[in-house]
Coordinates of C-alpha atoms in Angstrom, one line a residue:
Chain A
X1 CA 40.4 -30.1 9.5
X2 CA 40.3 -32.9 7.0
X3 CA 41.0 -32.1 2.9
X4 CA 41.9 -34.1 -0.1
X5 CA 43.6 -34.0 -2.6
X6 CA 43.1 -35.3 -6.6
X7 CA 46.6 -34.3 -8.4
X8 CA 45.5 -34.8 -11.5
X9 CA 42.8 -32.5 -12.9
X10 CA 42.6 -34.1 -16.4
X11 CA 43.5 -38.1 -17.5
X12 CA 43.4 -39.8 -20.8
X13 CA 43.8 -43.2 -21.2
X14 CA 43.2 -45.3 -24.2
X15 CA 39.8 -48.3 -24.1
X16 CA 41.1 -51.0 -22.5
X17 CA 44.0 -49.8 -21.1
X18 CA 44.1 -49.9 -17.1
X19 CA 43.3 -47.0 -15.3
X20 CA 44.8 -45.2 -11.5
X21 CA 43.2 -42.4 -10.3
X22 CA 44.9 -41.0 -7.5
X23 CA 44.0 -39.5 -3.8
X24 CA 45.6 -38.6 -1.2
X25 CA 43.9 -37.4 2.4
X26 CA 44.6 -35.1 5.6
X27 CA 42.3 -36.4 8.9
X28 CA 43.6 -36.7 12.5
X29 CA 42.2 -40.6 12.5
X30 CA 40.8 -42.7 10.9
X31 CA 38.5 -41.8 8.3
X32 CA 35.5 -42.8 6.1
X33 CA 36.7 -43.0 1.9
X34 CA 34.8 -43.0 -0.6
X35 CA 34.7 -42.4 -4.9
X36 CA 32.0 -40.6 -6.7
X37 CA 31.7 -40.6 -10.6
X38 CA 29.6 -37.6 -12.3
X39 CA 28.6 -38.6 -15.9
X40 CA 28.1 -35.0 -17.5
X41 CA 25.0 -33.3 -16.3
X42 CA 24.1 -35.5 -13.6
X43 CA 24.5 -35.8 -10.1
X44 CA 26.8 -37.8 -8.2
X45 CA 27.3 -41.7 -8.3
X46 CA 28.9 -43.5 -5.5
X47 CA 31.7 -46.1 -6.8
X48 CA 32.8 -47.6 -3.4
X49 CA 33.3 -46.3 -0.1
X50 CA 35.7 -47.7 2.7
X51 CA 34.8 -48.0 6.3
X52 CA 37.0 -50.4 7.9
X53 CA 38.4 -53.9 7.5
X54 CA 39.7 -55.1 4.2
X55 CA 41.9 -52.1 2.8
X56 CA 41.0 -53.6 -0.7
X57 CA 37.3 -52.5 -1.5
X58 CA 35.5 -53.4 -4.7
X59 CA 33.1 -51.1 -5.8
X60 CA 30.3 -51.0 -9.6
X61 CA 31.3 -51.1 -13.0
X62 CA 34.5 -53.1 -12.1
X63 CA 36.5 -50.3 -10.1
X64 CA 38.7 -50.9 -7.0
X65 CA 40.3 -49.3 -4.2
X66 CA 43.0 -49.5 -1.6
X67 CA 43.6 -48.0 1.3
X68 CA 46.9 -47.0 2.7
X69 CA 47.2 -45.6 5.6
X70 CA 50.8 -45.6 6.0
X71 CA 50.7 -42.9 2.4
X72 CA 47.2 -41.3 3.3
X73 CA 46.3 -42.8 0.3
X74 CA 43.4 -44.1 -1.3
X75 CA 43.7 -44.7 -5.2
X76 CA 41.2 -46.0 -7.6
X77 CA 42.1 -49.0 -10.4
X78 CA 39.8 -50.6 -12.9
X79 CA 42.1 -53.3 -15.3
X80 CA 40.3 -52.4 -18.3
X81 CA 38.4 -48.9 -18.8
X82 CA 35.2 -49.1 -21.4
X83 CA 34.3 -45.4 -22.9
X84 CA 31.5 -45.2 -21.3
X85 CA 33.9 -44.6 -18.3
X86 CA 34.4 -40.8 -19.3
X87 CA 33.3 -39.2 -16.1
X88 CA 34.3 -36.5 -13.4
X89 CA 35.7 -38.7 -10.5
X90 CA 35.7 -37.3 -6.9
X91 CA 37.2 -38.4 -3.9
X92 CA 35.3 -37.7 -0.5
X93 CA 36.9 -38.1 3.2
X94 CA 34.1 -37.9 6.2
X95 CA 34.9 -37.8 9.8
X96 CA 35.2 -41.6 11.9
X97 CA 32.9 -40.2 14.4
X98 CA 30.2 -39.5 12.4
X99 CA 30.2 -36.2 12.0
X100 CA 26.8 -35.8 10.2
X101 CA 28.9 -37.5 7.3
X102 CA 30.0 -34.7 6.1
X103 CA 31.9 -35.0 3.0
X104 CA 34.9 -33.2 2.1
X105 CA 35.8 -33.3 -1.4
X106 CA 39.1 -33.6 -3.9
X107 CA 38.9 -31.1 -7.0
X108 CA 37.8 -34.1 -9.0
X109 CA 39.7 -35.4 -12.0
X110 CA 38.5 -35.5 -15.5
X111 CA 38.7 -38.5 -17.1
X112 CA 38.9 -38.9 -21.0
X113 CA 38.6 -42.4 -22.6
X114 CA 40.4 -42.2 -26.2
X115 CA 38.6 -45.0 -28.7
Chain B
X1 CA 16.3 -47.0 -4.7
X2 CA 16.9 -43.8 -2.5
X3 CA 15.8 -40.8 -4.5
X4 CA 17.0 -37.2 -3.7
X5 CA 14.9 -34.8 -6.1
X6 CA 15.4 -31.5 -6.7
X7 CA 12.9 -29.5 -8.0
X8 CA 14.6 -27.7 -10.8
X9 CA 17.4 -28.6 -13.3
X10 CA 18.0 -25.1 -14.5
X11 CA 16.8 -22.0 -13.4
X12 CA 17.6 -18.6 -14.7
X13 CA 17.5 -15.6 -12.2
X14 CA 18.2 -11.9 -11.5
X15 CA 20.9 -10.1 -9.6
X16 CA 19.0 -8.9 -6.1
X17 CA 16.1 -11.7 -6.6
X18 CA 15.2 -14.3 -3.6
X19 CA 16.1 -17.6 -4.6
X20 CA 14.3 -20.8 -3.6
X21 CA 16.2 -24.6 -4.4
X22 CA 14.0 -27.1 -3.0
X23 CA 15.4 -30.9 -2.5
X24 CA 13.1 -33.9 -1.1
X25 CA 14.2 -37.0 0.1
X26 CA 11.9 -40.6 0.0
X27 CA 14.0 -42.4 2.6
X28 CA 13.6 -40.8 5.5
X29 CA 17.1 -40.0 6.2
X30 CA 18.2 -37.9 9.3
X31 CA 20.4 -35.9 7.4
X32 CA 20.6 -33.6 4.3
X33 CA 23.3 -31.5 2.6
X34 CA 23.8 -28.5 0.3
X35 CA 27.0 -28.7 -2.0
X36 CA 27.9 -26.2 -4.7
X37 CA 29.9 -27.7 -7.2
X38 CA 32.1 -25.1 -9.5
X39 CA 35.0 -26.0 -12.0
X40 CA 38.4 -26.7 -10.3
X41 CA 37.1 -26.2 -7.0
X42 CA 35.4 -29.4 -6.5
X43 CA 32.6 -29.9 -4.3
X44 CA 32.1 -27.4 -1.6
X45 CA 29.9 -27.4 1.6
X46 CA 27.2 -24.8 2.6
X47 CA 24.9 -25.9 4.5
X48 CA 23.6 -29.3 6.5
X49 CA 20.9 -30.6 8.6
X50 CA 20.5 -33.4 11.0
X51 CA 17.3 -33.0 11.7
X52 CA 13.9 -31.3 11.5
X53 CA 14.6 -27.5 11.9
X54 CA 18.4 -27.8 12.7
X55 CA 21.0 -27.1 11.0
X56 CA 24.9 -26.0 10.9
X57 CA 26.7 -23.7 8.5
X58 CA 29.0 -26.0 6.7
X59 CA 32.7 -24.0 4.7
X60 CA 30.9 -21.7 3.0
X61 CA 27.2 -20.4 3.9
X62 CA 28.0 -16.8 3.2
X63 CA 24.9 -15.2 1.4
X64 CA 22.8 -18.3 1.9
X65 CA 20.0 -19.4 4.5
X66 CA 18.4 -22.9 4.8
X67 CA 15.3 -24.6 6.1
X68 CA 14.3 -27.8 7.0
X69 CA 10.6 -27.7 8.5
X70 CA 9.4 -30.9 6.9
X71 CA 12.4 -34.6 7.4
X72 CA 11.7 -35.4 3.4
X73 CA 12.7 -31.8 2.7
X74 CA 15.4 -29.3 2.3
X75 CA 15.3 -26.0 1.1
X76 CA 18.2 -23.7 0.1
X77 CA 17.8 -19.8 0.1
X78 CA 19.5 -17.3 -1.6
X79 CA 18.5 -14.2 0.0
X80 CA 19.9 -11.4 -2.6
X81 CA 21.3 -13.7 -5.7
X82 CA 24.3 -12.6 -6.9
X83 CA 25.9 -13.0 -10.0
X84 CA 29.0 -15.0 -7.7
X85 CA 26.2 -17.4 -6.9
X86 CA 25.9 -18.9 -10.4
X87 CA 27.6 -22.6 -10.3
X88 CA 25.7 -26.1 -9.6
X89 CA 24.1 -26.7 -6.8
X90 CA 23.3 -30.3 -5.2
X91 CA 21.6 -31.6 -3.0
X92 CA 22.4 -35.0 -0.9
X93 CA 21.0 -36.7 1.9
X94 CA 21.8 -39.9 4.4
X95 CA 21.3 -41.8 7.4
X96 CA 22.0 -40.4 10.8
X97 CA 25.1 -42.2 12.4
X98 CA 28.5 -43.5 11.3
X99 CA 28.5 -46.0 8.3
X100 CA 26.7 -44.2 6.3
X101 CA 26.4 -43.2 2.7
X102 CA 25.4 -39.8 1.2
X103 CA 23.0 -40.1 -2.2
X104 CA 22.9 -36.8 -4.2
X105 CA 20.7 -35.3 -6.3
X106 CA 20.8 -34.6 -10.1
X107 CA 21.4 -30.9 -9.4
X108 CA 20.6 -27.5 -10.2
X109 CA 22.1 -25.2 -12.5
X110 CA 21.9 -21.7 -11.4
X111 CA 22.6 -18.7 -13.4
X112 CA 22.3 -15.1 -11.8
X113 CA 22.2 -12.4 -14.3

């Protein structure tokens, strides 16, 4: 069964300073990434998603993300976080083979941006 | 844009009740999710369909029911609502096949009293 983890439940980073939000992933092969952001009250936002090809994916509002499979990894950077970047961020893993796209989820991480 | 709707944002109901959340799709996409969403738990699977009238029990369908007799639309059922049922619910939807992105809905808040 695939799962993912999000270590860190709460972040706080300064405006302007850079930002690395951290997942890791358990699936048999290769699988589908992807980052969602939830601005309070709302529904989910997709950031980027990775599929194949380029581990390096760019995704909105200036965030990136690199896959490594060798660490089951697949973090999200942005250089320079605004405040408006305060947000729930999830990671989601869903099967190669389609699956229905089902997405498994991380616990999220809470992201506080300090003016 | 793809718009997932669902038709409440908060919705206020009683232990033992029979609970309707109701999500429609515009983009004609194959398949459709339910998600619960509670604090420190992340996002959690109940139910999804793939198509008209089918459907699989995703991690947790326990004390839910859905039904899918129209493509655009997706209804979640709680048949007895229980005050373990209060917590978020979304909805989310995408195309059939690999490649594929899920859009969600702006959720429901339920609370069982």
């Amino acid at each position: 069964a695939q799962s993912v983890t999000q270590p860190d439940i709460h972040i706080t980073v300064s405006e302007g300073a850079s930002l690395e939000l951290r997942c890791n992933y358990s699936y048999g092969a290769t699988p589908y990434l992807f980052w969602y952001v939830q601005s309070p009250g709302q529904g989910l936002q997709l950031l980027l998603k990775y599929f194949s090809g380029d581990t390096l994916v760019q995704g909105i509002k200036g965030f990136e993300a690199e896959f490594k499979r060798s660490q089951s990894s697949f973090n999200l950077r942005k250089p320079s976080v605004h405040w408006s970047d305060a947000a729930e961020y999830f990671c989601a893993v869903a099967p190669f083979t389609g699956g229905g796209n089902k997405l498994t989820f991380g616990t999220g991480t809470q992201l506080k941006v300090e003016l | 844009d793809v718009k997932v709707t669902q038709s409440s944002r908060y919705l206020v109901k009683r232990t033992g009740e029979k609970v309707f959340l109701e999500c429609v799709q515009d983009m004609d996409h194959e398949n459709m999710f339910w998600y619960r969403q509670d604090p420190g738990l992340g996002l959690r699977l109940i139910y999804f369909s793939y198509d008209v009238k089918m459907k699989e029990k995703g991690d947790i369908p326990e004390g839910y029911s859905v039904s899918r007799e129209k493509k655009e639309r997706f209804s979640l059922i709680l048949e007895s609502a229980s005050t373990n049922q209060t917590s978020m619910y979304l909805c989310a939807s995408s195309h059939g096949g690999a490649n594929t992105e899920a859009f969600f809905g702006q959720g429901t808040r339920l609370t069982v009293v």
